[in-house]
mmCIF file of C-alpha atoms and ligand atoms in Angstrom:
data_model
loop_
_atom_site.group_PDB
_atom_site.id
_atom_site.type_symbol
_atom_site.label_atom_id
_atom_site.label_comp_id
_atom_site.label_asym_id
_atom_site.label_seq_id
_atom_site.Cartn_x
_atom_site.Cartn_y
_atom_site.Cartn_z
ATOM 1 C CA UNK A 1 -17.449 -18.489 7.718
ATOM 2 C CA UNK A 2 -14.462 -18.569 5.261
ATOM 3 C CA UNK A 3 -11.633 -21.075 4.890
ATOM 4 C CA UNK A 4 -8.681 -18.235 4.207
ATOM 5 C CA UNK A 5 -5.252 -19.676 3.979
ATOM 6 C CA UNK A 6 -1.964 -17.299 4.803
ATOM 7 C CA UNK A 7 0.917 -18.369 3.778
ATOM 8 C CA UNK A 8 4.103 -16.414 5.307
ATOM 9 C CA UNK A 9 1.135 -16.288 7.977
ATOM 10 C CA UNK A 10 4.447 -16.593 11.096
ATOM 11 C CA UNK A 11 5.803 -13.677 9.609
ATOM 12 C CA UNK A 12 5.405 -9.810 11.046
ATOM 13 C CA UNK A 13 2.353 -9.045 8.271
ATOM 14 C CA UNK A 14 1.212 -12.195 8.149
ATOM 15 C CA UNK A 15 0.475 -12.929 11.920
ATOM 16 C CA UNK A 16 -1.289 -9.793 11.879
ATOM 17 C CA UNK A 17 -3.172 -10.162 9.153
ATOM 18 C CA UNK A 18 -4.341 -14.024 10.630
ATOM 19 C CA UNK A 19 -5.127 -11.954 13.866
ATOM 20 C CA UNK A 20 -7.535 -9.539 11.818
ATOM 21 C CA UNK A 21 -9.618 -12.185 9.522
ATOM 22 C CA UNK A 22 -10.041 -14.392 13.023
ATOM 23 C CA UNK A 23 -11.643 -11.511 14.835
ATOM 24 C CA UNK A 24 -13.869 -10.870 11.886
ATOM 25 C CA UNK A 25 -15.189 -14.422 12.559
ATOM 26 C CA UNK A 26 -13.065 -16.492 9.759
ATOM 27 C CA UNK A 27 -11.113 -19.642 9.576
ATOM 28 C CA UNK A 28 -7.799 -19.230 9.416
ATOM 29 C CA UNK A 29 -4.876 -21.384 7.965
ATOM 30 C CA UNK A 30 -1.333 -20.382 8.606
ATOM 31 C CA UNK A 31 1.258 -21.889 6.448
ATOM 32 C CA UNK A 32 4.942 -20.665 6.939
ATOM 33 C CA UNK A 33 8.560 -22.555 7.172
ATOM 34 C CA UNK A 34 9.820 -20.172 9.777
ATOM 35 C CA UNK A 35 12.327 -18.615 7.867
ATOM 36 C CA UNK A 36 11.512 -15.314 9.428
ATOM 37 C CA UNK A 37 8.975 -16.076 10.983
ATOM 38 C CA UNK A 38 8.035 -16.876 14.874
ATOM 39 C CA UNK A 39 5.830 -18.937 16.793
ATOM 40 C CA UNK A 40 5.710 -16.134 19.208
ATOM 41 C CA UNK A 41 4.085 -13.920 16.669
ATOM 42 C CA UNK A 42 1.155 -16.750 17.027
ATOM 43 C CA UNK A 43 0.786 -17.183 20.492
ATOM 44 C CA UNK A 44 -2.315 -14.895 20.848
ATOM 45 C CA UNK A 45 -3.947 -17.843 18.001
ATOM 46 C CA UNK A 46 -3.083 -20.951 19.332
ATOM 47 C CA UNK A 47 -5.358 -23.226 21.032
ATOM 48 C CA UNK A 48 -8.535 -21.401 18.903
ATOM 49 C CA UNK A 49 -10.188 -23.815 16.836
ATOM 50 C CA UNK A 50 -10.495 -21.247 13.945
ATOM 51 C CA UNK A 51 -6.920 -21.060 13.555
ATOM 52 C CA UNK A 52 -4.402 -24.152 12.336
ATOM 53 C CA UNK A 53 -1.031 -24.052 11.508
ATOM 54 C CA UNK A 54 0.750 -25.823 8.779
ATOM 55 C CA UNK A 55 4.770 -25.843 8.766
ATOM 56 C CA UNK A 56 5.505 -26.341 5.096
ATOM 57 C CA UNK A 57 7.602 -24.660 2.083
ATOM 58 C CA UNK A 58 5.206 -23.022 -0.188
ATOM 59 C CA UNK A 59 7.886 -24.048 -2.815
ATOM 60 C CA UNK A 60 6.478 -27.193 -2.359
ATOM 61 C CA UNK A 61 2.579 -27.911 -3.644
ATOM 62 C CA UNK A 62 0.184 -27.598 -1.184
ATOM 63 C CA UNK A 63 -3.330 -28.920 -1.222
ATOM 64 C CA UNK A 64 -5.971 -27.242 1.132
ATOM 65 C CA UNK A 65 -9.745 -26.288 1.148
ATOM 66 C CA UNK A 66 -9.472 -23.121 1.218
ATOM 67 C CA UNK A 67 -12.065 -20.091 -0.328
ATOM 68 C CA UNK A 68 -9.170 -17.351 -0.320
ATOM 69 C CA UNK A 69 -5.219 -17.077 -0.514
ATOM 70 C CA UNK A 70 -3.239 -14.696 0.906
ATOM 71 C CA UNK A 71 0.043 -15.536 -0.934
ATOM 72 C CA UNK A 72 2.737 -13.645 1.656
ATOM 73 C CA UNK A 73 5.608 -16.251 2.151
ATOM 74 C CA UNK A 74 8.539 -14.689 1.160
ATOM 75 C CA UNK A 75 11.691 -12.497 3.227
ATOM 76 C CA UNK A 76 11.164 -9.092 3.228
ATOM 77 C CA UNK A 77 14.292 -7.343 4.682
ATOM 78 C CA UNK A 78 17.169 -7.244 2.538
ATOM 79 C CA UNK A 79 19.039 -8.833 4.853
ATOM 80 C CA UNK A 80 16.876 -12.081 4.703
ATOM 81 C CA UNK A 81 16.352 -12.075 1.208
ATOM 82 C CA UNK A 82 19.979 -11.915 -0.182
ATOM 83 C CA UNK A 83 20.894 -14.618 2.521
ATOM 84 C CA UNK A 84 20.022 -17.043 -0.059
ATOM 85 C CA UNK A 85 19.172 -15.259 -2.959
ATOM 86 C CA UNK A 86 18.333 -18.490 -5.258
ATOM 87 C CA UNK A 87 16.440 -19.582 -2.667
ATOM 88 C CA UNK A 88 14.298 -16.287 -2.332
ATOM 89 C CA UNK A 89 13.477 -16.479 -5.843
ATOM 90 C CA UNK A 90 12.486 -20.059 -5.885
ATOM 91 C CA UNK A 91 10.149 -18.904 -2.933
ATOM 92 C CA UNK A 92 8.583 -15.899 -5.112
ATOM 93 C CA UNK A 93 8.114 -17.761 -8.485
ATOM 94 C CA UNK A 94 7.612 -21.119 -7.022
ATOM 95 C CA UNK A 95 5.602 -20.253 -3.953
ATOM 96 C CA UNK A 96 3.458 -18.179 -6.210
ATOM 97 C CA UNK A 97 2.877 -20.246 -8.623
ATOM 98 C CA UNK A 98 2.000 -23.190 -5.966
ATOM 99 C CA UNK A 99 -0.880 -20.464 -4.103
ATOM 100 C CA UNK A 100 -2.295 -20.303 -7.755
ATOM 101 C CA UNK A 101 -2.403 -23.892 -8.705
ATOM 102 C CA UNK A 102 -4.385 -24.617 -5.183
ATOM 103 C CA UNK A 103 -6.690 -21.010 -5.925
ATOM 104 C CA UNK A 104 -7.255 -22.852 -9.434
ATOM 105 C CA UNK A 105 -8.434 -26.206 -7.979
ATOM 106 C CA UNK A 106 -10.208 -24.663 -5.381
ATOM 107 C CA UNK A 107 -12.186 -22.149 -7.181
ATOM 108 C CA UNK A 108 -10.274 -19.560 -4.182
ATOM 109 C CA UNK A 109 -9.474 -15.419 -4.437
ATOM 110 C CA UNK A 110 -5.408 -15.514 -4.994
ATOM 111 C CA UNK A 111 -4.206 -12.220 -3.429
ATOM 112 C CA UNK A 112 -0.701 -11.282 -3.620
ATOM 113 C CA UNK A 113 1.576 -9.760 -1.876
ATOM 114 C CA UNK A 114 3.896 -7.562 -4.074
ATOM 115 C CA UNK A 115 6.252 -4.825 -2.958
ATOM 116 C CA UNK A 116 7.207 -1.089 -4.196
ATOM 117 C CA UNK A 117 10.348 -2.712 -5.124
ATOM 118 C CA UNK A 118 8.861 -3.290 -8.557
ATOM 119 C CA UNK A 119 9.917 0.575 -9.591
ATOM 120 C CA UNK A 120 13.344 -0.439 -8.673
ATOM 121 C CA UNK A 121 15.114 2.689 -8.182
ATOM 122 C CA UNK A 122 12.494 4.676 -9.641
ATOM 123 C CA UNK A 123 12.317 7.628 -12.182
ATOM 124 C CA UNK A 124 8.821 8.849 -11.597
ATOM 125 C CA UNK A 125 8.380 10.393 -8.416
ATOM 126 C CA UNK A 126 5.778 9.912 -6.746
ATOM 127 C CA UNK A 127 5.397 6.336 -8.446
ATOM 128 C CA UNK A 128 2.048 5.647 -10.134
ATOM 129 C CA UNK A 129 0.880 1.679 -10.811
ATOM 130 C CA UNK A 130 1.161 2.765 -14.283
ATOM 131 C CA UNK A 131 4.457 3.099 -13.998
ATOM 132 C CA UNK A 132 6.743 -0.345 -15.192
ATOM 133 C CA UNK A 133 10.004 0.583 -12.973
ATOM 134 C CA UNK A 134 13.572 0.461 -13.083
ATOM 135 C CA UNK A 135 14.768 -2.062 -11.845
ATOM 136 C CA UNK A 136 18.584 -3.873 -11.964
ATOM 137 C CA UNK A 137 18.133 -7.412 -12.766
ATOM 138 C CA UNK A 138 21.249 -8.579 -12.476
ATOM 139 C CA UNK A 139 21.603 -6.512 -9.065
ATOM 140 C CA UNK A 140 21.848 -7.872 -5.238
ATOM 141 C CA UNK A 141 18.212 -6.678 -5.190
ATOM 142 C CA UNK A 142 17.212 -8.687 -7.982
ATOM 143 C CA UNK A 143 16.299 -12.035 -6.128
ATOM 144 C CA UNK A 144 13.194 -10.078 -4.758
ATOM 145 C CA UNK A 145 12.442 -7.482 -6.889
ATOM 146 C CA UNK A 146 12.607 -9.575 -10.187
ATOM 147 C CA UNK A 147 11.455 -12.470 -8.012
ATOM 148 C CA UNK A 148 8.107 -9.992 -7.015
ATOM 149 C CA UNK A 149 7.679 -8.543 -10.458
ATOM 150 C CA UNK A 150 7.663 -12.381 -12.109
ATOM 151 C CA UNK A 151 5.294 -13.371 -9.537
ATOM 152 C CA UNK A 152 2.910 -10.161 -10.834
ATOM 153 C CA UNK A 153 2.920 -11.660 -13.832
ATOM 154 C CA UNK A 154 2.119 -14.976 -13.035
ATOM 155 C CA UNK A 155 -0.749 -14.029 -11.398
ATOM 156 C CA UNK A 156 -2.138 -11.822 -14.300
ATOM 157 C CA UNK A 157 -1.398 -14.939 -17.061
ATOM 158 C CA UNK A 158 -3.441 -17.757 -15.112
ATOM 159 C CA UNK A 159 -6.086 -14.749 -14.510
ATOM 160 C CA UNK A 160 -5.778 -14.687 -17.886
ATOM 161 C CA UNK A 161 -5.620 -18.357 -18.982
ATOM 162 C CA UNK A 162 -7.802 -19.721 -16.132
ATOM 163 C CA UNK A 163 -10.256 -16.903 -15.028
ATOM 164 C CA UNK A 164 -8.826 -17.411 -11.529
ATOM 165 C CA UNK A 165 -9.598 -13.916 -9.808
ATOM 166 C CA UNK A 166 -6.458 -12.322 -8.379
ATOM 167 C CA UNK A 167 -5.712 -9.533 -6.209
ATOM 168 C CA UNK A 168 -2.190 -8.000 -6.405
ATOM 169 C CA UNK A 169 -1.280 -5.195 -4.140
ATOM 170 C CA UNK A 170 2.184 -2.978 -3.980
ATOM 171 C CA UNK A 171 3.169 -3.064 -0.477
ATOM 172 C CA UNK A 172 5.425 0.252 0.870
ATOM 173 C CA UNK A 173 7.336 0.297 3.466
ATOM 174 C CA UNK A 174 5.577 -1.148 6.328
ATOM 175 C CA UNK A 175 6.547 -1.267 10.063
ATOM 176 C CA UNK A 176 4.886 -1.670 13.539
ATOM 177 C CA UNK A 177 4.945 -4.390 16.408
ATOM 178 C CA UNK A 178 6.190 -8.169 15.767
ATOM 179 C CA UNK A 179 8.999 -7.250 13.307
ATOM 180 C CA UNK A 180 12.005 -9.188 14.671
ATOM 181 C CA UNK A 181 14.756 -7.215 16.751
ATOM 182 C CA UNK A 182 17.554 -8.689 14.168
ATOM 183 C CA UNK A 183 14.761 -8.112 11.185
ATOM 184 C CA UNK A 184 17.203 -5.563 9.097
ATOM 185 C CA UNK A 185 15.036 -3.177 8.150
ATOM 186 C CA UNK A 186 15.440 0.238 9.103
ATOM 187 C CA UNK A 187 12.705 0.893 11.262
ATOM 188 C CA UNK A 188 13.148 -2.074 13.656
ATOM 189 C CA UNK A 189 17.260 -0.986 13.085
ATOM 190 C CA UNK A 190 17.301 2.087 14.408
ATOM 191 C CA UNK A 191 14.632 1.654 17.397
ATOM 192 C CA UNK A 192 16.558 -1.503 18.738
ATOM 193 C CA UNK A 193 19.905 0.380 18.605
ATOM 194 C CA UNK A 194 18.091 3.263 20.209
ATOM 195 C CA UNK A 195 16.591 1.395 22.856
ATOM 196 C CA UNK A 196 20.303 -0.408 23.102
ATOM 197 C CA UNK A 197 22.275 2.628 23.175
ATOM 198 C CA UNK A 198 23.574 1.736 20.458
ATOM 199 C CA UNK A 199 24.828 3.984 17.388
ATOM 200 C CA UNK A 200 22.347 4.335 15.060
ATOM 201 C CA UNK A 201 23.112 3.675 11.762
ATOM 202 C CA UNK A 202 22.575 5.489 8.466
ATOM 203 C CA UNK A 203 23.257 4.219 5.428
ATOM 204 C CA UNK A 204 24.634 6.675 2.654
ATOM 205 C CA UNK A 205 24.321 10.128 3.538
ATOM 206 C CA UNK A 206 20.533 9.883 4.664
ATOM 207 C CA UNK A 207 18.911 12.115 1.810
ATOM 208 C CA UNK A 208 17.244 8.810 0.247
ATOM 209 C CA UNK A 209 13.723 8.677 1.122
ATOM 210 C CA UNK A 210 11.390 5.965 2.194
ATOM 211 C CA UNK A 211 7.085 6.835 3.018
ATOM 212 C CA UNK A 212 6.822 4.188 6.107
ATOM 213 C CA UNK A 213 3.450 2.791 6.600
ATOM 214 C CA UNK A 214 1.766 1.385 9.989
ATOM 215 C CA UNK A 215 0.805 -1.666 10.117
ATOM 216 C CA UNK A 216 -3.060 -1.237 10.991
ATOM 217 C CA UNK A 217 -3.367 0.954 7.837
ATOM 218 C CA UNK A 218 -1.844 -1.983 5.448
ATOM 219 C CA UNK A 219 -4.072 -4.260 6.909
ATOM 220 C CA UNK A 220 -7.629 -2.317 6.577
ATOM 221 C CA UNK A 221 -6.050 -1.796 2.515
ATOM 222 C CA UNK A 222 -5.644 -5.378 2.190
ATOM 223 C CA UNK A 223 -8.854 -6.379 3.257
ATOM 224 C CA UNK A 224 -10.952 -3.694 1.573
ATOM 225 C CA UNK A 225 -8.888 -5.027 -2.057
ATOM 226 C CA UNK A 226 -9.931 -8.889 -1.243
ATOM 227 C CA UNK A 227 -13.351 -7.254 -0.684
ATOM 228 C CA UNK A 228 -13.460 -5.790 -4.081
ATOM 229 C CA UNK A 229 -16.051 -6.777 -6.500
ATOM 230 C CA UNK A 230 -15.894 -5.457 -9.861
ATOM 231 C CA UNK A 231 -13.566 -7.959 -11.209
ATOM 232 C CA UNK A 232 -10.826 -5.587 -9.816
ATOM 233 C CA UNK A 233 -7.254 -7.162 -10.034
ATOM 234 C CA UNK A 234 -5.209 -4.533 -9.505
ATOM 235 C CA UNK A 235 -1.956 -3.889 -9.247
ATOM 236 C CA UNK A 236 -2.582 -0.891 -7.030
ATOM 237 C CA UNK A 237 0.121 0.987 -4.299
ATOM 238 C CA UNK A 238 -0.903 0.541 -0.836
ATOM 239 C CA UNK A 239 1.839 2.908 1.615
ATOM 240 C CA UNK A 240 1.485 6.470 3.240
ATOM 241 C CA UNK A 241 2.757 8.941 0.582
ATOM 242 C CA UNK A 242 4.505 10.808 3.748
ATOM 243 C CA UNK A 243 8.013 11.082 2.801
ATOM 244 C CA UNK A 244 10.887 11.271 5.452
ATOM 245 C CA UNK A 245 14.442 11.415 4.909
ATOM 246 C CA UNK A 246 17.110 8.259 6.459
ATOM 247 C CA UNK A 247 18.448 11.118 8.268
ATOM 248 C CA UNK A 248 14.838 12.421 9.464
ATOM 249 C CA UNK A 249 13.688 8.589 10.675
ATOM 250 C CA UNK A 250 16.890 8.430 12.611
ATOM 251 C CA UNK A 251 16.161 11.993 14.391
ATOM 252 C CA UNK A 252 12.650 10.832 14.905
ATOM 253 C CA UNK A 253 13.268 7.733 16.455
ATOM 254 C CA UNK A 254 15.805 9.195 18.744
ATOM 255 C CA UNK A 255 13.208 12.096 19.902
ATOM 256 C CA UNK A 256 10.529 9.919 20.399
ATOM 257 C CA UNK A 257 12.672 7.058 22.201
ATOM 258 C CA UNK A 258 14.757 9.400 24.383
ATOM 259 C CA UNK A 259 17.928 7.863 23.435
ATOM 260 C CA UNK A 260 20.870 9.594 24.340
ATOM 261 C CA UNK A 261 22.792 7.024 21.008
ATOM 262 C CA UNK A 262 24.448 9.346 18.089
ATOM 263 C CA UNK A 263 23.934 8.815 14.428
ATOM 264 C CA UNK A 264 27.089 6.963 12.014
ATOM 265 C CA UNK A 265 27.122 6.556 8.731
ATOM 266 C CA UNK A 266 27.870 3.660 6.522
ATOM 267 C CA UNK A 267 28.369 2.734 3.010
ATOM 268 C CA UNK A 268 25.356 2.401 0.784
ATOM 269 C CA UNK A 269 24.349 -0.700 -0.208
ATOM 270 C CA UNK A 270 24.496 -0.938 -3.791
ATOM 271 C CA UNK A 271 20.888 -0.271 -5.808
ATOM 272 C CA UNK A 272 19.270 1.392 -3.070
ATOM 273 C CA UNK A 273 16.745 3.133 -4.194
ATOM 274 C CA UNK A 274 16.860 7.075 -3.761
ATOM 275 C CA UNK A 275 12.971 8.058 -3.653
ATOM 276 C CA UNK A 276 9.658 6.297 -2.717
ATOM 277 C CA UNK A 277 6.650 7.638 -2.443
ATOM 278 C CA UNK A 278 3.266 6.000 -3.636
ATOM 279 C CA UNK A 279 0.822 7.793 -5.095
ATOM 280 C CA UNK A 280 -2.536 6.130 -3.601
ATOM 281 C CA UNK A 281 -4.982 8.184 -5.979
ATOM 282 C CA UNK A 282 -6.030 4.426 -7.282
ATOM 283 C CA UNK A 283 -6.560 2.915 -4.172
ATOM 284 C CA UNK A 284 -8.469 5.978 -2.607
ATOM 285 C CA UNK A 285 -10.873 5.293 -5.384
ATOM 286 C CA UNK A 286 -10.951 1.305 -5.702
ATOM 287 C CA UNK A 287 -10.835 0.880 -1.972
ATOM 288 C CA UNK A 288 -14.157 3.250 -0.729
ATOM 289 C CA UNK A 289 -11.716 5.738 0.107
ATOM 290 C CA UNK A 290 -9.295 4.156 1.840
ATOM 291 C CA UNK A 291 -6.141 5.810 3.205
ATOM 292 C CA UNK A 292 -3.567 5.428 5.930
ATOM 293 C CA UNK A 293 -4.956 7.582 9.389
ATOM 294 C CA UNK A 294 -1.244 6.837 11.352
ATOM 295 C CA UNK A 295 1.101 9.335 11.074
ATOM 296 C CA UNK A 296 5.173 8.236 11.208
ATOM 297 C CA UNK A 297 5.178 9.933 15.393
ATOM 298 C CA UNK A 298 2.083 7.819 16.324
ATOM 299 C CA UNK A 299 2.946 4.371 14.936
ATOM 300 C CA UNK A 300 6.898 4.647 15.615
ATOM 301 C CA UNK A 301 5.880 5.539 19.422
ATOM 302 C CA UNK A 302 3.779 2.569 19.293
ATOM 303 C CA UNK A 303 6.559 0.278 17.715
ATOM 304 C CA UNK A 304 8.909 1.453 20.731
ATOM 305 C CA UNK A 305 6.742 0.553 23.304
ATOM 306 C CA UNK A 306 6.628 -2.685 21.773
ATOM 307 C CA UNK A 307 10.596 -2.984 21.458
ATOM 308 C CA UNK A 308 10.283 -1.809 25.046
ATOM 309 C CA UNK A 309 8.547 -4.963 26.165
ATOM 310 C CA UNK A 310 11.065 -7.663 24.185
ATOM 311 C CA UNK A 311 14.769 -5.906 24.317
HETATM 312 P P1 LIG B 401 8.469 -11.378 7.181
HETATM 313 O O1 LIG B 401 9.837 -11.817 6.821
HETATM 314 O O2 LIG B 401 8.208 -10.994 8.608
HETATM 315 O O3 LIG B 401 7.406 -12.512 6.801
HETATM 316 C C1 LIG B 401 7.582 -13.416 5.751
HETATM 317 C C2 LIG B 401 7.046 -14.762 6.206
HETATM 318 O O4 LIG B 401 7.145 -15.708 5.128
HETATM 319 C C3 LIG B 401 7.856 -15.353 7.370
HETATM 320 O O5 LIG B 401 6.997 -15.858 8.364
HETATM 321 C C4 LIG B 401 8.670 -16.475 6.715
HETATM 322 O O6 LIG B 401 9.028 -17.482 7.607
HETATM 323 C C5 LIG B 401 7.699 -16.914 5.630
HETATM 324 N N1 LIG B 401 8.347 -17.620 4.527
HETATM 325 C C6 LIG B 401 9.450 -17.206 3.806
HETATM 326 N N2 LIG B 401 9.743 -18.121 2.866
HETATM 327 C C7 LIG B 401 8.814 -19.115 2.965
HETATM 328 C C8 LIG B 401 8.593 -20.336 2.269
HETATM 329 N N3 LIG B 401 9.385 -20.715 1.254
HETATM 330 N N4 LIG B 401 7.542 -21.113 2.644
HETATM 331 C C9 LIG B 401 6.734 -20.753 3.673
HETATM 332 N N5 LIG B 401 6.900 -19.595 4.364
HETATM 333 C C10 LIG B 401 7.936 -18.799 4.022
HETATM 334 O O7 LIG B 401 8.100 -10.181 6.191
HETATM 335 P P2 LIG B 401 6.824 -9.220 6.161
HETATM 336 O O8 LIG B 401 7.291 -7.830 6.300
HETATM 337 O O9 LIG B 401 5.771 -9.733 7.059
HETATM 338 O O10 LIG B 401 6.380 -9.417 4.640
HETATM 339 C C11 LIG B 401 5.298 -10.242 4.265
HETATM 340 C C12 LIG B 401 5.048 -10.121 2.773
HETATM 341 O O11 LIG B 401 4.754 -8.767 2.448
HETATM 342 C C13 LIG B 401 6.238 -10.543 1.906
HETATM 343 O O12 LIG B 401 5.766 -11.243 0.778
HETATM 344 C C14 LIG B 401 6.846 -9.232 1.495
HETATM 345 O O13 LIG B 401 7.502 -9.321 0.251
HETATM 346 C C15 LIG B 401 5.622 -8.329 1.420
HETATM 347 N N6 LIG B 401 6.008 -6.916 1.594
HETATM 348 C C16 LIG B 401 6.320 -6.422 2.826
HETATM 349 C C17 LIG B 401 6.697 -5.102 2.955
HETATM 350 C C18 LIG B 401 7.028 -4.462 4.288
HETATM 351 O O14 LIG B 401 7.377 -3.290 4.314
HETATM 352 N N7 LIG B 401 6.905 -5.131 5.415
HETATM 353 C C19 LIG B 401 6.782 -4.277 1.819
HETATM 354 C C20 LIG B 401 6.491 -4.830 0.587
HETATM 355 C C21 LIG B 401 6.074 -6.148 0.484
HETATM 356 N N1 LIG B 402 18.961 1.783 6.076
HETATM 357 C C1 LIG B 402 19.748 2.517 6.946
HETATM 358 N N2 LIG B 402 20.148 1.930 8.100
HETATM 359 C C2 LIG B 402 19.812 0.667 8.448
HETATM 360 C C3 LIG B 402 18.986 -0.083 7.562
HETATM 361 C C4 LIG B 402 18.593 0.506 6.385
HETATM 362 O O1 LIG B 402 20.083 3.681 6.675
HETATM 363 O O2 LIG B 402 20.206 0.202 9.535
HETATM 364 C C5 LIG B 402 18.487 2.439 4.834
HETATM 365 C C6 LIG B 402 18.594 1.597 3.578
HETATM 366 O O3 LIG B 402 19.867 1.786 2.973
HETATM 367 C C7 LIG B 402 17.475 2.178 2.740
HETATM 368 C C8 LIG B 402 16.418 2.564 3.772
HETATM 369 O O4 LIG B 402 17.109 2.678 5.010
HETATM 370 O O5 LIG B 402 17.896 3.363 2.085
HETATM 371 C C9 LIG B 402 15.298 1.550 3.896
HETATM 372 O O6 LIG B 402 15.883 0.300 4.073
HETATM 373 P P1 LIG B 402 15.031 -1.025 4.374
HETATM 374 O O7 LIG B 402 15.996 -2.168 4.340
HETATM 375 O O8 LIG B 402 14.221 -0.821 5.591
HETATM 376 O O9 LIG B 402 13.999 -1.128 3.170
HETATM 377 P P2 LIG B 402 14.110 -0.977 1.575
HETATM 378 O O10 LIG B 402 15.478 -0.498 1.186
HETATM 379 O O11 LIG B 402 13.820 -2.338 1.055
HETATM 380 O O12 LIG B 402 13.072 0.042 1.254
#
């Protein structure tokens, strides 16, 4: 059995993720502030003796026994992290650097959580790992996506300096049950104002793009890259490479929801990126072919039902 700490374990990923490594017979350490996170995302966990749950700032050292990290603390929604930007980057560089000190001590696997906001608003399309970005750093994004990209780096210099393995991963977009009703995010957006009758809103015109991912399929890639063995550190892209228009998602989730809402648009929020697609070629071949099986209809009609049950 393996001591596996999660930090940003409260969170929609995270409690998910503590969900999947208890069921395959671990022992589980939560760690999260509650920032974004909820104790109702843990109810299923409490009361098992394989699962504990520290409240604590990863900005703040942490000592545990632990024989893997799963370094996830951070806000993901825009919306979150610009609340307090200084404080979002503080969590990234700070946070990560924390998980790393403890995987150091503890002889632990550091895996990290990084984001495809490290190609910025990219210029490559489809966007390869080889790929280093562009991204604004001076930008309303920047707190995160500077924040992320630092935090890549830290990981690869005490790899470097320490030996300490490391497992970095480029999350896409990535939605399904748990996220919170007010999370910001488009997917959870648009199905609560659905569900609400609500107007749904699109921001820009709707011709950027976004490939959204379900949950289950970012979960089976993120166990599979712990799992590797070669001395495999990544980075490498884990997201569904099918791309759908703002304006498509919108149509889909009012199809699929039966919403009777219209669609307004809004301004766009400056930096958003226009494209994002990941090209998975890397992971196929590192992860034993892995690849996302849930297609955008089936996981969004599974993320309504679940806005069904708490709206
Ligand atoms: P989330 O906001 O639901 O979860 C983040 C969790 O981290 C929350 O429980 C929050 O309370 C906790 N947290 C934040 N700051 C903390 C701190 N200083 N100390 C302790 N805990 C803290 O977001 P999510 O979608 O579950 O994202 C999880 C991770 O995956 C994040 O690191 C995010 O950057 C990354 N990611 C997510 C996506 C996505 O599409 N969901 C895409 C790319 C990367
Ligand atoms: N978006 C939107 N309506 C919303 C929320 C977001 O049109 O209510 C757009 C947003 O401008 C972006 C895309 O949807 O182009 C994805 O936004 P999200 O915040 O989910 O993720 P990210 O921009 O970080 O990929």
């Amino acid at each position: 059995m393996k001591r596996i700490l999660v930090t940003g374990g409260a969170g929609f990923i995270g409690s998910h993720l503590c969900g999947r490594l208890l069921a395959e017979g671990n022992h589980v350490i939560c760690m999260d502030n509650f920032f974004t996170g909820s104790r109702d995302n843990l109810q299923g966990y409490m009361g098992n003796p394989d699962f504990e749950l520290v409240e604590h700032d990863v900005q703040e050292p942490f000592d545990i026994d632990v024989d893997e990290i799963y370094n996830l603390a951070c806000p993901a929604s825009p919306v979150h992290y610009q609340y307090d930007a200084v404080d979002t980057i503080r969590t990234c560089i700070l946070g990560t650097m924390n998980g790393l000190d403890l995987a150091v001590a503890r002889k632990a696997k550091f895996f990290q959580a990084s984001t495809s906001e490290v190609y910025g608003d990219p210029l490559v399309h489809p966007q390869l790992e080889s790929y280093w970005g562009n991204v604004n750093p001076v930008g309303i994004r920047s707190c995160y996506d500077e924040g992320k990209r630092c935090a890549e780096t830290l990981c690869m210099d005490y790899h470097r300096q320490t030996g300490v393995e490391v497992k970095i991963i480029r999350i896409f977009n990535t939605y399904g049950p748990r996220m919170l009703p007010n999370d910001g995010r488009v997917v959870s957006n648009m199905i609560v104002q659905a569900l609400k009758g609500e107007n749904l809103t699109v921001f820009g015109d709707g011709s950027q793009t976004r490939s959204f991912q379900y949950i289950d399929d970012l979960l089976e890639g993120m166990l599979r890259m712990m799992a590797t063995e070669d001395g495999f550190s990544g980075p490498v892209n884990i997201g569904n490479p099918s791309e759908f228009t703002i304006l498509e998602l919108a149509q889909l989730v009012l199809e699929l929801s039966g919403s009777k809402s219209r669609i307004i648009f809004k301004d766009l929020p400056s930096d958003d990126p226009k494209r994002r697609k990941p090209d998975i070629g890397l992971a196929r071949r590192k992860l034993q072919g892995w690849e996302p099986r849930v297609p955008l209809r089936e996981g969004l009609s599974k993320t309504i039902e679940f806005f069904r049950t708490i709206i």
